[in-house]
Coordinates of C-alpha atoms in Angstrom, one line a residue:
M5 CA 13.5 4.5 28.0
P6 CA 13.2 0.9 29.2
S7 CA 9.6 2.0 30.1
E8 CA 9.3 3.9 27.1
T9 CA 10.6 1.2 24.9
N10 CA 8.1 -1.6 27.2
Q11 CA 5.2 0.8 26.1
L12 CA 6.0 1.3 22.5
R13 CA 5.9 -3.0 22.3
R14 CA 2.7 -3.2 24.1
N15 CA 0.6 -0.9 21.5
I16 CA 2.7 -2.6 18.7
L17 CA 1.5 -5.6 19.9
I18 CA -2.2 -4.6 20.5
F19 CA -2.3 -2.8 17.2
S20 CA -1.0 -6.1 15.4
V21 CA -3.7 -8.2 17.3
Y22 CA -6.4 -5.9 16.1
F23 CA -5.3 -6.0 12.7
L24 CA -5.4 -10.2 12.6
V25 CA -9.1 -10.3 14.3
F26 CA -10.4 -7.6 12.0
F27 CA -9.2 -8.7 8.3
A28 CA -9.5 -12.3 9.7
G29 CA -13.6 -11.4 10.1
M30 CA -13.4 -9.5 6.9
G31 CA -11.9 -12.4 5.0
F32 CA -15.0 -14.8 5.9
I33 CA -17.2 -12.7 3.7
Q34 CA -15.3 -10.4 1.4
P35 CA -13.2 -12.4 -1.3
F36 CA -16.8 -14.2 -2.2
L37 CA -19.3 -10.7 -2.6
S38 CA -19.1 -11.1 -6.3
L39 CA -20.3 -14.5 -6.2
H40 CA -23.2 -14.0 -3.9
F41 CA -24.4 -10.9 -5.7
R42 CA -24.4 -13.5 -9.3
S43 CA -26.2 -16.3 -7.7
I44 CA -28.8 -14.0 -6.4
G45 CA -29.3 -12.3 -9.9
F46 CA -27.2 -9.6 -10.4
S47 CA -25.9 -8.6 -13.6
G48 CA -22.4 -7.5 -14.5
V49 CA -23.4 -4.4 -15.4
Q50 CA -25.5 -4.3 -11.2
V51 CA -21.9 -5.8 -10.1
G52 CA -19.9 -3.1 -11.6
A53 CA -22.6 -0.8 -10.5
L54 CA -21.9 -1.6 -7.0
G55 CA -18.1 -0.8 -6.6
T56 CA -18.7 2.5 -9.0
F57 CA -21.1 4.5 -7.2
S58 CA -20.0 3.4 -3.7
S59 CA -16.3 4.7 -4.9
L60 CA -18.1 8.1 -5.6
G61 CA -19.8 7.9 -2.0
L62 CA -15.9 7.2 -1.1
I63 CA -14.9 9.7 -3.3
L64 CA -17.4 12.6 -1.8
T65 CA -17.3 11.7 2.2
A66 CA -14.5 9.9 3.2
T67 CA -11.7 12.9 3.2
Q68 CA -14.4 14.6 5.8
Y69 CA -14.0 12.2 7.7
G70 CA -10.2 11.3 7.2
L71 CA -9.9 15.7 8.7
F72 CA -13.0 15.1 11.4
F73 CA -10.8 12.2 12.8
D74 CA -7.5 14.2 12.6
R75 CA -9.1 17.3 14.2
S76 CA -11.0 15.2 16.9
S77 CA -10.1 14.3 20.6
R78 CA -12.4 11.4 20.9
K79 CA -10.2 9.2 17.9
R80 CA -10.8 6.1 20.3
L81 CA -15.0 6.5 19.7
I82 CA -14.7 7.5 16.6
L83 CA -13.1 4.1 15.5
A84 CA -15.2 2.0 17.4
L85 CA -18.9 3.7 16.2
S86 CA -17.2 3.3 12.8
L87 CA -16.6 -0.3 12.9
L88 CA -19.1 -1.2 14.5
L89 CA -21.4 0.7 11.4
A90 CA -19.7 -1.0 9.0
A91 CA -20.5 -4.6 11.0
L92 CA -23.6 -4.3 10.8
T93 CA -23.9 -2.8 7.0
L94 CA -22.2 -5.6 5.5
F95 CA -24.0 -8.3 7.8
F96 CA -27.4 -7.2 6.5
L97 CA -26.4 -6.9 2.7
P98 CA -27.2 -10.5 2.3
Y99 CA -29.9 -10.8 3.4
L100 CA -31.3 -8.3 0.8
R101 CA -32.1 -9.0 -2.7
V102 CA -33.5 -6.4 -4.3
F103 CA -30.7 -4.4 -6.3
G104 CA -31.3 -0.6 -5.1
M105 CA -31.4 -1.4 -0.9
A106 CA -27.9 -3.7 -1.8
L107 CA -26.5 -0.8 -3.3
V108 CA -27.5 2.0 -0.5
L109 CA -26.2 -1.0 2.3
F110 CA -22.9 -1.5 -0.2
I111 CA -22.6 2.0 -0.4
A112 CA -22.1 2.9 3.1
H113 CA -20.4 0.0 4.3
R114 CA -17.9 0.7 1.4
I115 CA -17.8 4.2 3.0
I116 CA -17.2 3.2 6.4
T117 CA -14.8 0.8 6.2
S118 CA -12.6 2.1 3.9
S119 CA -12.4 5.3 5.9
S120 CA -12.0 4.1 9.6
I121 CA -9.2 1.3 8.1
T122 CA -7.3 4.4 6.2
A123 CA -7.3 5.8 9.8
T124 CA -6.3 2.4 11.4
E125 CA -3.4 2.3 9.4
N126 CA -2.3 5.3 9.4
L127 CA -2.1 5.7 13.2
S128 CA -0.1 2.4 13.1
Y129 CA 2.4 3.5 10.6
Q130 CA 3.4 6.4 13.1
V131 CA 3.5 4.1 16.0
S132 CA 5.9 1.5 14.2
S133 CA 7.8 5.1 13.0
D134 CA 8.1 6.2 17.0
G135 CA 9.2 2.2 17.7
A136 CA 11.8 2.4 14.8
T137 CA 14.4 4.8 16.2
H138 CA 14.4 1.9 19.6
G139 CA 14.5 -0.8 17.4
K140 CA 10.8 -1.9 17.4
P141 CA 8.9 -3.3 14.2
S142 CA 8.4 -1.0 11.4
F143 CA 4.5 -0.7 9.4
G144 CA 5.2 -3.8 7.6
R145 CA 5.8 -6.2 10.4
L146 CA 2.7 -4.5 12.3
R147 CA 0.5 -4.6 9.7
L148 CA 1.4 -8.1 7.7
W149 CA -0.9 -9.7 10.7
G150 CA -3.9 -8.3 9.4
S151 CA -2.4 -10.0 5.5
V152 CA -2.4 -13.3 8.2
G153 CA -6.0 -13.5 9.4
F154 CA -7.0 -12.5 6.4
G155 CA -5.5 -15.1 4.7
I156 CA -6.8 -17.5 7.1
T157 CA -10.4 -17.5 7.0
A158 CA -10.3 -16.8 3.5
V159 CA -9.3 -20.7 2.6
I160 CA -12.3 -21.4 5.6
G161 CA -14.8 -19.0 4.3
G162 CA -14.4 -20.2 0.5
W163 CA -15.6 -24.3 2.2
L164 CA -18.0 -22.5 3.7
F165 CA -20.0 -20.7 0.8
G166 CA -19.5 -23.7 -1.3
T167 CA -21.0 -26.0 1.5
R168 CA -23.5 -24.0 4.0
G169 CA -24.3 -20.6 1.9
V170 CA -23.4 -17.1 2.9
L171 CA -25.0 -16.4 5.9
V172 CA -22.2 -18.9 7.9
N173 CA -19.7 -16.7 7.0
D174 CA -21.8 -13.5 7.5
Q175 CA -22.5 -14.9 10.7
L176 CA -18.6 -15.5 11.8
F177 CA -18.1 -11.7 10.2
L178 CA -19.7 -10.4 12.8
A179 CA -18.5 -12.0 15.9
F180 CA -15.0 -11.2 14.4
M181 CA -15.9 -7.5 14.4
L182 CA -17.5 -7.4 17.4
V183 CA -13.7 -8.3 19.2
S184 CA -12.5 -6.6 17.0
I185 CA -14.2 -3.0 18.6
G186 CA -14.2 -4.9 21.9
I187 CA -9.8 -4.6 21.5
I188 CA -10.5 -0.6 20.7
L189 CA -12.5 0.1 23.3
F190 CA -11.4 -2.4 26.1
V191 CA -7.6 -2.8 25.0
M192 CA -5.9 0.3 23.1
P193 CA -3.8 2.3 25.5
A194 CA -5.3 5.9 25.7
D195 CA -1.9 7.7 25.1
F196 CA -2.5 5.5 21.6
F197 CA -4.5 7.9 19.7
R198 CA -2.7 11.4 19.9
D199 CA -3.4 13.7 17.9
G200 CA -0.2 15.4 16.9
K201 CA -0.4 18.6 18.3
A202 CA 3.1 18.8 19.1
D203 CA 4.3 18.4 15.3
Q204 CA 2.1 21.3 14.9
K205 CA 3.9 24.5 12.7
S206 CA 2.7 27.6 12.0
G207 CA 2.1 28.6 8.9
N208 CA 0.5 25.0 8.0
P209 CA -2.8 24.9 6.7
A210 CA -5.7 23.6 9.1
G211 CA -8.7 23.2 6.7
L212 CA -9.4 20.2 4.3
K213 CA -8.9 23.1 1.7
G214 CA -5.3 23.7 3.1
I215 CA -4.3 20.3 3.3
I216 CA -5.3 18.8 -0.5
S217 CA -3.8 22.1 -1.3
L218 CA -0.6 20.7 -0.1
I219 CA -0.5 18.0 -2.4
F220 CA -1.5 19.2 -5.3
R221 CA 1.5 21.2 -4.7
D222 CA 3.6 18.8 -4.2
R223 CA 4.1 17.6 -8.0
Y224 CA 6.1 14.7 -7.2
L225 CA 4.0 13.5 -4.6
L226 CA 0.5 14.3 -6.7
L227 CA 2.0 12.7 -10.1
T228 CA 3.0 9.6 -7.9
V229 CA -0.3 9.1 -5.9
L230 CA -1.9 9.5 -9.1
A231 CA 0.1 6.9 -11.1
L232 CA -0.4 3.7 -8.2
A233 CA -4.5 5.1 -7.9
L234 CA -5.3 4.6 -11.4
T235 CA -3.5 0.9 -11.0
D236 CA -4.9 0.2 -7.6
T237 CA -5.6 -3.6 -7.0
L238 CA -7.6 -3.0 -4.3
S239 CA -11.1 -2.3 -5.8
D240 CA -10.0 -1.8 -9.4
G241 CA -12.6 -4.3 -11.7
V242 CA -10.2 -6.9 -11.8
R243 CA -10.3 -7.8 -8.3
S244 CA -14.5 -7.3 -8.7
F245 CA -14.7 -9.6 -11.5
E246 CA -11.9 -12.2 -10.9
P247 CA -13.6 -14.6 -8.8
I248 CA -16.6 -15.0 -11.7
F249 CA -13.7 -15.0 -14.2
M250 CA -12.6 -17.8 -12.0
K251 CA -15.7 -19.4 -11.7
D252 CA -16.5 -19.4 -15.6
L253 CA -13.4 -20.6 -15.9
G254 CA -14.0 -23.9 -14.2
L255 CA -12.3 -23.2 -10.9
T256 CA -14.2 -23.7 -7.6
E257 CA -15.6 -21.6 -4.9
S258 CA -12.9 -23.7 -2.2
I259 CA -9.9 -23.2 -5.4
I260 CA -11.3 -19.0 -5.1
G261 CA -10.7 -19.0 -1.8
A262 CA -7.7 -21.0 -1.5
A263 CA -6.0 -18.2 -3.6
V264 CA -7.2 -14.9 -2.2
S265 CA -5.4 -17.3 1.2
L266 CA -2.5 -17.4 -0.5
S267 CA -2.0 -13.9 -1.7
C268 CA -3.0 -13.0 1.9
F269 CA -0.1 -15.2 3.3
L270 CA 2.5 -14.1 -0.1
E271 CA 1.7 -10.5 2.0
V272 CA 3.8 -11.7 5.0
P273 CA 7.2 -11.8 3.6
M274 CA 6.3 -9.1 1.1
M275 CA 5.6 -6.5 4.5
L276 CA 8.9 -7.5 5.6
L277 CA 10.7 -7.1 2.6
A278 CA 8.5 -3.4 1.6
D279 CA 10.0 -2.4 5.0
R280 CA 13.6 -2.8 3.8
W281 CA 13.1 -1.9 0.1
I282 CA 11.6 0.9 1.4
Q283 CA 14.6 2.3 3.3
K284 CA 17.4 1.0 0.9
L285 CA 15.4 2.0 -2.7
E286 CA 13.9 5.3 -3.8
V287 CA 10.3 5.7 -3.8
H288 CA 10.3 5.7 -7.4
Q289 CA 11.9 2.2 -8.3
L290 CA 9.4 0.9 -6.2
V291 CA 6.6 3.0 -7.9
Y292 CA 8.0 1.6 -11.5
F293 CA 8.5 -2.1 -10.1
I294 CA 4.9 -2.0 -9.2
L295 CA 3.6 -0.5 -12.8
I296 CA 5.6 -2.9 -14.6
F297 CA 4.5 -5.9 -12.3
D298 CA 1.1 -5.2 -13.1
L299 CA 1.4 -4.5 -16.5
T300 CA 2.8 -7.8 -17.4
R301 CA 0.4 -9.8 -15.0
R302 CA -2.4 -7.9 -17.2
L303 CA -1.2 -9.1 -20.5
L304 CA 0.1 -12.6 -19.3
V305 CA -3.9 -13.5 -18.5
W306 CA -4.9 -11.5 -21.7
F307 CA -2.6 -14.2 -23.9
L308 CA -3.2 -16.5 -22.1
P309 CA -5.9 -17.0 -19.9
F310 CA -6.1 -20.5 -18.4
P311 CA -7.1 -21.4 -15.2
W312 CA -4.5 -22.5 -13.2
L313 CA -2.4 -19.6 -14.3
V314 CA -5.3 -17.0 -13.6
F315 CA -5.0 -18.4 -9.8
T316 CA -1.0 -18.0 -10.2
L317 CA -1.6 -14.7 -10.9
N318 CA -4.7 -14.0 -8.8
I319 CA -1.8 -14.9 -5.5
L320 CA 0.6 -12.8 -6.8
T321 CA -2.1 -9.4 -6.3
A322 CA 0.0 -9.5 -3.0
V323 CA 3.3 -7.9 -4.4
S324 CA 2.1 -5.0 -6.0
F325 CA -0.5 -4.7 -2.8
T326 CA 1.8 -5.1 -0.2
L327 CA 4.4 -2.4 -2.0
R328 CA 1.4 0.1 -3.2
L329 CA 0.1 0.8 0.5
V330 CA 3.2 0.8 2.2
T331 CA 5.1 3.1 -0.2
T332 CA 1.7 5.3 -0.4
I333 CA 1.3 5.7 3.3
H334 CA 5.4 6.5 3.4
L335 CA 5.7 8.5 0.6
I336 CA 2.6 10.8 2.3
N337 CA 3.8 10.8 6.1
L338 CA 7.0 11.9 4.5
R339 CA 5.8 15.1 2.6
V340 CA 3.1 15.8 4.7
P341 CA 3.1 17.7 8.5
R342 CA 2.0 15.0 10.6
Q343 CA -1.1 16.2 12.1
Y344 CA -2.2 16.3 8.6
T345 CA -1.5 13.0 7.5
T346 CA -5.2 10.8 8.4
T347 CA -6.8 13.3 5.8
A348 CA -4.0 13.1 3.5
V349 CA -3.7 9.4 3.2
T350 CA -7.8 9.6 3.1
F351 CA -8.2 11.8 0.1
V352 CA -5.2 9.9 -1.6
S353 CA -6.4 5.8 -0.8
I354 CA -9.9 7.0 -1.1
T355 CA -10.4 9.7 -3.3
L356 CA -8.2 9.3 -6.1
N357 CA -8.4 6.0 -5.7
G358 CA -11.8 6.1 -6.0
I359 CA -12.0 8.1 -8.8
S360 CA -10.1 5.2 -10.7
H361 CA -12.1 2.7 -9.4
M362 CA -15.2 4.4 -10.4
L363 CA -13.9 4.4 -14.0
S364 CA -12.5 0.9 -13.6
N365 CA -15.6 -1.0 -12.7
A366 CA -18.0 0.7 -14.6
L367 CA -16.0 -0.3 -18.1
S368 CA -15.3 -3.5 -16.6
G369 CA -19.3 -4.4 -16.2
V370 CA -20.0 -3.1 -19.4
V371 CA -17.1 -5.5 -21.3
Y372 CA -17.9 -8.5 -18.9
D373 CA -21.2 -8.0 -20.1
N374 CA -20.6 -7.8 -23.7
F375 CA -17.2 -9.4 -24.3
G376 CA -16.7 -11.9 -21.0
G377 CA -13.4 -11.5 -18.4
R378 CA -10.5 -11.6 -20.6
P379 CA -10.5 -8.4 -22.0
I380 CA -10.8 -6.5 -18.7
Y381 CA -7.3 -7.2 -18.3
L382 CA -6.2 -5.5 -21.6
V383 CA -8.5 -2.8 -19.8
S384 CA -6.7 -2.8 -17.1
A385 CA -3.3 -2.7 -19.1
C386 CA -3.9 0.2 -20.1
F387 CA -4.2 2.0 -16.9
C388 CA -0.8 0.8 -16.4
V389 CA 0.3 2.2 -19.3
I390 CA -1.4 5.7 -18.4
S391 CA 0.5 5.1 -15.0
L392 CA 4.0 4.5 -16.2
F393 CA 4.1 7.7 -18.2
L394 CA 2.7 9.9 -14.9
A395 CA 5.5 7.8 -12.8
L396 CA 8.2 9.5 -15.5
A397 CA 6.9 12.7 -15.2
A398 CA 7.0 12.9 -11.6
R399 CA 10.3 11.3 -11.6
R400 CA 11.6 14.8 -13.5
A401 CA 9.3 16.0 -11.0
K402 CA 12.1 15.3 -8.4
A403 CA 14.7 15.6 -10.3
H404 CA 14.0 18.9 -11.3
E405 CA 13.1 19.6 -7.4
D406 CA 16.5 18.3 -6.4
A407 CA 18.2 21.1 -9.1
V408 CA 16.0 23.7 -7.2
L409 CA 17.1 22.8 -4.0
A410 CA 21.2 22.2 -4.3
G411 CA 21.2 26.0 -6.3
N412 CA 19.8 27.0 -3.6
Q413 CA 21.7 26.1 -1.1
A414 CA 24.7 26.5 -3.2

């Protein structure tokens, strides 16, 4: 119907603008946090501890957030309040110089921000999936605007950080977050926050334990998301220490910001390609590509730690990050009932990823303090090899599942 098509187009446009503004705000400050922490005297172990303990906080709380969000009839208010708390915790962080206080605030920020991002990305996937039947943009085309916003402000933020200091970046971040809250409260239509009750089926689990058991009983899903979690490029040890390593190699803050910016711009065509590849290729083929691609990147830096090679391979983070994001959300929505997908995505993207983030950041902090930045890439490469074995096991589980299904149909 034309009216339904217009409504879908409007919803997708609004969410695209939201991603543009939200991630533009994050681009001013997020890429430079580790540089800021080092500039105020935090050691490598302390920088690693920020990632490790914030990941622990996510593991303990984020899935409960996802379940609360799935069950709530006031999703708009939850998102707006989450964004306000995320903005305030990060805004006050640069004013702190005591590690213990900074740790508490950073943990709170990571918990709230990561949980709300996961919820909004899953909502946007469902909106774009509904729109696909009417020829509307799919998830990648919607989500790419976040990459555009982050890329633009990251390069500006690098220049501001190097010339004016972190507080200017911090103030711009807060301004963009307030605009994002305004979009949630006053622009997004009410029917966008549907609860998916129409999709519920009798016999499906409603509690957290039941939803998690869905994932653990699905051996193919579990092994695949574990393989992706072990090598997640968003918050692993390399991500935490690469800006510092690039600085140690002689690159300036502006160049580091430019790498982040170019990586974000590369996400735009990758989002478009991911939409096509997810339709044409099987999930396991994309997973193999992601893991082999990241293994190659890590080993190249280990063998050839040249500044501009690190710069280039940092930009190529966009390739594996984009495919990981689209593949994970697509796979969960494919194999988990819709009314539980936010909980499932949160559990996978935050809890499982958080465990690997803790291990990776803790190891990387110790390795950096004792051996420098280069060996961190070898640690990451080892995780990639382990993930490849998990992906192979997942493929065998899927083949067995298909054989059983074919036998039952026969």
